[in-house]
Coordinates of C-alpha atoms and ligand atoms in Angstrom, one line a residue:
X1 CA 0.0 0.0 0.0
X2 CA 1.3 3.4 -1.0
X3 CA 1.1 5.5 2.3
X4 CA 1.5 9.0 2.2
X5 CA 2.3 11.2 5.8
X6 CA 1.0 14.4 6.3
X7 CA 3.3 15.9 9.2
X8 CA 1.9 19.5 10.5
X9 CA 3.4 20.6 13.9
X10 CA 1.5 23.3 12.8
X11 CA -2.0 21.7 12.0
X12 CA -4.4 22.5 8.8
X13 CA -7.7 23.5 9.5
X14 CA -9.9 20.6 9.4
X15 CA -11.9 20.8 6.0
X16 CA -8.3 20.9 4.6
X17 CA -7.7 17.5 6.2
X18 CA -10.7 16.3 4.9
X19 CA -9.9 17.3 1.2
X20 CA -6.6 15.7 1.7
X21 CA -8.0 12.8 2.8
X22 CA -10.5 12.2 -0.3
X23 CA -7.6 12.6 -2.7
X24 CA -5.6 10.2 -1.0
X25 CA -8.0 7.6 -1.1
X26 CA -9.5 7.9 -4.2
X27 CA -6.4 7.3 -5.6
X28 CA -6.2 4.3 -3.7
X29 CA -3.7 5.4 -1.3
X30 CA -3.6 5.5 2.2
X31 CA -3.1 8.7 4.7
X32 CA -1.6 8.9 8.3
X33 CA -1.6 12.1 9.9
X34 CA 1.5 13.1 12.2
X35 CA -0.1 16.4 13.4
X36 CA 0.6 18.8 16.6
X37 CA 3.7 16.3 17.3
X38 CA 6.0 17.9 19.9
X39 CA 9.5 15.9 19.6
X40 CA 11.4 15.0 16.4
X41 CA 11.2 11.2 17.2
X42 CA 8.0 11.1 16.3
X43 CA 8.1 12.4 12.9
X44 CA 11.4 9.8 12.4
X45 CA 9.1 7.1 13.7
X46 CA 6.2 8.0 11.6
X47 CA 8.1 8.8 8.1
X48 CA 9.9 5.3 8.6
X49 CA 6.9 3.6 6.4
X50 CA 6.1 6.7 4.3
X51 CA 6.2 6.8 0.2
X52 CA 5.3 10.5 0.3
X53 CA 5.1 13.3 3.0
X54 CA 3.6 16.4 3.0
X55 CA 5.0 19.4 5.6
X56 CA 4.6 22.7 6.2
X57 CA 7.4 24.5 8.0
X58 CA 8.4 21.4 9.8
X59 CA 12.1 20.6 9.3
X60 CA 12.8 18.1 7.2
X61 CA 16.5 17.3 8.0
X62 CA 19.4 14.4 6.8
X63 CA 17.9 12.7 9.6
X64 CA 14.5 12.9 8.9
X65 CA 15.7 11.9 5.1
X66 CA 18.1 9.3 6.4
X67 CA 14.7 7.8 8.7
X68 CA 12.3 7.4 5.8
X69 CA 13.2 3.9 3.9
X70 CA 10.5 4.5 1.3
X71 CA 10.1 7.3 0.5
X72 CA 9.7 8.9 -2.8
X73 CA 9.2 12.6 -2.8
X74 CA 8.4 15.6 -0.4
X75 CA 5.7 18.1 -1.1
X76 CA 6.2 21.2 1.5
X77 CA 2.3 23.1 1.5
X78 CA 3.3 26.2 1.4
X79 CA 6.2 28.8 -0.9
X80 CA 9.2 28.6 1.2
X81 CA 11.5 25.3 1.2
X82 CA 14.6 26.0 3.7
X83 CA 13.0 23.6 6.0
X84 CA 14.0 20.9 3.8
X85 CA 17.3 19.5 3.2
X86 CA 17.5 19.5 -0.6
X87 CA 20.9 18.0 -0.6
X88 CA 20.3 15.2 1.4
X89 CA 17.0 14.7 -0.5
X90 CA 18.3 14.3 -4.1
X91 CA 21.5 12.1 -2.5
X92 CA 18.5 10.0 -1.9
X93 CA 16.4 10.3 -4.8
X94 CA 13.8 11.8 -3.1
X95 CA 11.5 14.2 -5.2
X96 CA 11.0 18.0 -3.5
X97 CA 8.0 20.1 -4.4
X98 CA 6.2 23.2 -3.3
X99 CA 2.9 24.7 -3.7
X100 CA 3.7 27.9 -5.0
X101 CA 1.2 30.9 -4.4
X102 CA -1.2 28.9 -3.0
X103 CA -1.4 30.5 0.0
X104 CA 0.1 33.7 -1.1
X105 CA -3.3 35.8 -0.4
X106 CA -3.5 35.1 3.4
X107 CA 0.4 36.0 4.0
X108 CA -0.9 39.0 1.7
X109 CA -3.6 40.1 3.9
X110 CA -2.2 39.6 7.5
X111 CA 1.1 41.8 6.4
X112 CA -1.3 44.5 5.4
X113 CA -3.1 43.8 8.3
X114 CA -0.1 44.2 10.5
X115 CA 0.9 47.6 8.9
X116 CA -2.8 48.7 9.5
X117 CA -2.5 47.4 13.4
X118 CA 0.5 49.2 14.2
X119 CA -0.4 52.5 12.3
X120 CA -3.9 52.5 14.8
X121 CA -1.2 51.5 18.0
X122 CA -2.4 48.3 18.6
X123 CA -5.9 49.6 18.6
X124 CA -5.5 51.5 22.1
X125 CA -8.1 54.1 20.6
X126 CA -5.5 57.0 20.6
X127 CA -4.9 58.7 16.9
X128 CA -3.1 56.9 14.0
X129 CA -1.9 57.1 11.0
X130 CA -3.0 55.8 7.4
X131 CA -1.7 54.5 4.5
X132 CA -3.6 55.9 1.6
X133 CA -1.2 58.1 0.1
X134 CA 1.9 56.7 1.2
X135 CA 4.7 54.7 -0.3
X136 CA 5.1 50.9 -0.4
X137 CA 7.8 49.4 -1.8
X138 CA 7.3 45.5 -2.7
X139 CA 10.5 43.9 -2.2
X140 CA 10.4 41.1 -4.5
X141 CA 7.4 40.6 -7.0
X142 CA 6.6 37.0 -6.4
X143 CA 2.8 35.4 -5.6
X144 CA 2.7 36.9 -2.6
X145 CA 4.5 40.3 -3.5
X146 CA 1.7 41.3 -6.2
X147 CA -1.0 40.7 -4.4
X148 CA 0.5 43.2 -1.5
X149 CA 1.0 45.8 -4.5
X150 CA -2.8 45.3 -5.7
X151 CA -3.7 45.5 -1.9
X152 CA -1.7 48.2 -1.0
X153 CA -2.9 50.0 -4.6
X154 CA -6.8 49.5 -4.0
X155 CA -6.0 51.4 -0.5
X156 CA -4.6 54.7 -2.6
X157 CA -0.8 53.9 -1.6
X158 CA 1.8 54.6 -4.5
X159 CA 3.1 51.4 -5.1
X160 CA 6.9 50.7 -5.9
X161 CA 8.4 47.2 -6.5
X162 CA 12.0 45.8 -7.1
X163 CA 12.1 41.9 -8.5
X164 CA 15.8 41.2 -10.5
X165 CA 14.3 38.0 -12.3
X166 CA 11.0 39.5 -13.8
X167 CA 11.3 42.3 -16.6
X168 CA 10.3 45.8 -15.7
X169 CA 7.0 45.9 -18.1
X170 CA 5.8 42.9 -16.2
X171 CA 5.4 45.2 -13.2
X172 CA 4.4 48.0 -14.7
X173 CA 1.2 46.4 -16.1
X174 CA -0.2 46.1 -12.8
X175 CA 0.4 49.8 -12.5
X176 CA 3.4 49.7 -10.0
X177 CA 6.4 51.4 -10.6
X178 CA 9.3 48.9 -11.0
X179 CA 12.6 50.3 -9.8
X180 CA 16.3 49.3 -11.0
X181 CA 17.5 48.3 -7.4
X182 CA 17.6 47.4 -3.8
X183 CA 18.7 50.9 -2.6
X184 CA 16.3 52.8 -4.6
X185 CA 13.2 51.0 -3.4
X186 CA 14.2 51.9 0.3
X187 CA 15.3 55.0 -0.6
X188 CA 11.9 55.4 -2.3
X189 CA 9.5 53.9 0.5
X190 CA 8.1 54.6 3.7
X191 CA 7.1 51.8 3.7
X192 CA 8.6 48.1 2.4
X193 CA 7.0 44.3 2.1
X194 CA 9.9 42.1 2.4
X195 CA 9.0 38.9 0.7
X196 CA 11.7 37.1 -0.3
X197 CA 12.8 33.6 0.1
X198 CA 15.3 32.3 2.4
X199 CA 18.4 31.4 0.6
X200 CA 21.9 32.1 0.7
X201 CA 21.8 35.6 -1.4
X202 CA 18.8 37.2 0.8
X203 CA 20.3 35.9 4.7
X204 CA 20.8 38.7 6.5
X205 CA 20.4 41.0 3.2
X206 CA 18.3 43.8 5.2
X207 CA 21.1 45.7 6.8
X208 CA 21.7 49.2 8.3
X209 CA 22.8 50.7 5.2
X210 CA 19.9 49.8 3.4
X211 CA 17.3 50.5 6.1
X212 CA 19.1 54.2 7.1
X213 CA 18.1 55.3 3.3
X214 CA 14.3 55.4 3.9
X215 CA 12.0 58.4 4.2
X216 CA 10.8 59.5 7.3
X217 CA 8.4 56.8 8.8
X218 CA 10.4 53.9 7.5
X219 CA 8.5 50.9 8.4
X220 CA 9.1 47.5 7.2
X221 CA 6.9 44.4 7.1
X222 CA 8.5 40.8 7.2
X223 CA 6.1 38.3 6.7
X224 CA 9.2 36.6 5.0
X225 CA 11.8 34.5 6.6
X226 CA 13.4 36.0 10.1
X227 CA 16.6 35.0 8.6
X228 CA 16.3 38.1 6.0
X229 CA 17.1 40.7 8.3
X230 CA 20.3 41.3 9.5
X231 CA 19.6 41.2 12.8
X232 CA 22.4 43.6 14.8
X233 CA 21.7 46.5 11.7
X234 CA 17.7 45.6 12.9
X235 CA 18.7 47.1 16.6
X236 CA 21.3 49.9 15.8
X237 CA 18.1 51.2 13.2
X238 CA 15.8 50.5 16.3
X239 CA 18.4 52.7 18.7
X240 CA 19.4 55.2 15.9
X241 CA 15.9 56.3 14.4
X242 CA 13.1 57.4 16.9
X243 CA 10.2 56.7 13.8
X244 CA 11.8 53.1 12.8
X245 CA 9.0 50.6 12.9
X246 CA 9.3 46.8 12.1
X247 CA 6.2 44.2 11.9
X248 CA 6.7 40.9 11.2
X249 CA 5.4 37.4 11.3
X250 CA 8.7 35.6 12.1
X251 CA 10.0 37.1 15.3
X252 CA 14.0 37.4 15.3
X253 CA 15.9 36.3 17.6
X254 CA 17.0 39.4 19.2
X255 CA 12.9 39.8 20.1
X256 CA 13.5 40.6 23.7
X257 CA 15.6 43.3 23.2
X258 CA 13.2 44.8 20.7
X259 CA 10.1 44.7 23.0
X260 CA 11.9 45.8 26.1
X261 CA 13.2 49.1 24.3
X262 CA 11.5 49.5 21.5
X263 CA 7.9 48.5 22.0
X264 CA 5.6 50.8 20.6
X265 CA 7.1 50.7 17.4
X266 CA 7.6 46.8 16.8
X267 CA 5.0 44.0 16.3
X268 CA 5.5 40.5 16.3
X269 CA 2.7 37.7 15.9
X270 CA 3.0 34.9 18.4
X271 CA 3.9 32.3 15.9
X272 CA 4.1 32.1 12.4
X273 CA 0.5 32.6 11.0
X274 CA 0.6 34.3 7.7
X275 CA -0.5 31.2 5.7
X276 CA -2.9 30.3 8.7
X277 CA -6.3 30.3 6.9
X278 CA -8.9 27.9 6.3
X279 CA -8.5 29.1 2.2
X280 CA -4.5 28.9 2.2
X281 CA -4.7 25.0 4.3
X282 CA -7.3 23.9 1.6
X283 CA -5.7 25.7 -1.8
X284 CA -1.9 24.4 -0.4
X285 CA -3.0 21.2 1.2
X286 CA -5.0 19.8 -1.6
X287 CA -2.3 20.8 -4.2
X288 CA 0.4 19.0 -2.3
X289 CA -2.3 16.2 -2.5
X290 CA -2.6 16.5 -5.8
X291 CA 0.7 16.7 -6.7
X292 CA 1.9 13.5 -4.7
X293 CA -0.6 11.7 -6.7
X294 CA 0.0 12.7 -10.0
X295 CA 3.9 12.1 -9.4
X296 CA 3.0 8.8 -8.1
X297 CA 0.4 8.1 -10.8
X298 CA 2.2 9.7 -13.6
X299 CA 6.0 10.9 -13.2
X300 CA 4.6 14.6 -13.3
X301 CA 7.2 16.5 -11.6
X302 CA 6.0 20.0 -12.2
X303 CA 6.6 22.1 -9.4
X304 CA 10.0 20.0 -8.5
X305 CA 12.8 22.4 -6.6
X306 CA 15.3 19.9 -6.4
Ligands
3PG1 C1 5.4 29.5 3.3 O1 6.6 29.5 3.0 O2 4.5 29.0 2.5 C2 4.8 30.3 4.4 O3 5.9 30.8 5.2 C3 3.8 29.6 5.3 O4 4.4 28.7 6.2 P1 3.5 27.7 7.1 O5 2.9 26.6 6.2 O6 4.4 27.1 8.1 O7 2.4 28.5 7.7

């Protein structure tokens, strides 16, 4: 029996599960759920007799890799593959996939949402501040990087973006301006969406130089990777510039320093929630369900990152 292994430390919503579930086994395959799992021994255990696995940001290391006897390929729900050892993966033979922009609109909204939270101060009922009219830079024109710019657009900002692998005139048909660099979209902004993928050009690409260029107001949202932001230039910015603000939905590492000094002018979400919607578990879920099947079925290795 081919047995495919959703593992979700972080779970999907339920109808999600459900559509998972009748994909599975209409293709005759079987489905064992691994979900809200607190120690890494139990996704080892669990992968052990899996032909396929499906993950969100759950780590998929060499020893996860190194644990899983049968399997066949990994589908990670979601845009963003650093969880997954790639390396170790294609030693193995072991097929990597992502869902790309399938959840794109939630992480869209809640980093709008965030920007709109922190300009009302945490809604404490004192006066804010709006966006319409102001700058927004989208830093890196991807699924989830267009949908801020329309977003941001329908709200009456004046929308820049910056994206080195599309042409200009792709951009500029949604009506954003495309710009010809890093420097001149935080130079340009107020305000920036970072949403760029983890990898070894963009770690710890956000530094002090590029942060100190932006207008008065500068205010980034990271709804990215923490791993972006270079995380000393993050505090000297924070010390340096009463009206730097920063709101993200991957807290860095230096958080408690942030919120003890600087805490009226930083947001953080809990825990990682920007693809945490009942639309973005069924769209990604059920296309990492799809996909498995027709790799399975068919060889189709669309969407392959590895
Ligand atoms: C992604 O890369 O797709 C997002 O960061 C969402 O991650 P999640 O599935 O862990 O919520």
């Amino acid at each position: 029996m081919t047995t495919i292994l959703v593992a979700t430390e972080k779970p999907f919503a339920k109808t999600a599960v459900n559509g998972i579930h009748d994909i599975v086994t209409k293709a005759g395959f079987e489905l064992k759920m691994l979900e809200k799992y607190t120690a890494k021994e139990q996704l080892l255990e669990a992968v052990k007799d899996a032909d396929a696995l499906i993950v969100r940001s759950d780590i998929v290391d060499e020893a996860v890799i190194q644990a899983a006897g049968k399997l066949k390929i990994v589908v990670r729900a979601g845009a963003g593959y650093d969880n997954i050892d790639l390396k170790a993966s294609t030693a193995k033979g072991i097929v990597v996939m992502n869902t790309p922009g399938q959840n794109a609109n939630a992480v869209a909204e809640l980093s709008i949402g965030m920007l709109i939270y922190l300009n009302r101060n945490f809604y404490n009922g004192s006066a804010g501040i709006e966006l319409r009219g102001k700058t927004m830079g989208v830093h890196a024109y991807g699924h989830v990087g267009r949908l801020i710019g329309s977003i941001a657009k329908g709200m009456g900002m004046d929308v820049y973006a910056y994206d080195p692998f599309l042409a200009k005139t792709v951009i500029e048909q949604d009506g954003v301006k495309a710009v010809d660099s890093i420097q001149e979209l935080y130079s340009k902004c107020q305000y920036v969406s970072i949403n760029l993928p983890a990898n070894k050009e963009t770690r710890e690409s956000i530094n002090f130089e590029l942060m100190a260029t932006m207008p008065e107001g500068a205010t980034i949202v990271n709804a990215a990777r923490k791993e972006i932001m270079h995380e000393p230039s993050l505090l000297k910015i924070f010390a340096g510039r009463k009206d730097f603000r920063y709101v993200t939905d991957v807290a860095p590492d230096c958080e408690a320093q942030i919120k003890t000094e600087f805490a009226t002018r930083y947001f953080a979400t809990p825990k990682k929630m920007g693809a945490q919607t009942e639309e973005a578990n069924i769209n990604a879920g059920l296309a990492a369900a799809r996909q498995i099947v027709a790799f399975i079925q068919k060889g189709d290795t669309t969407f392959r990152v590895n």
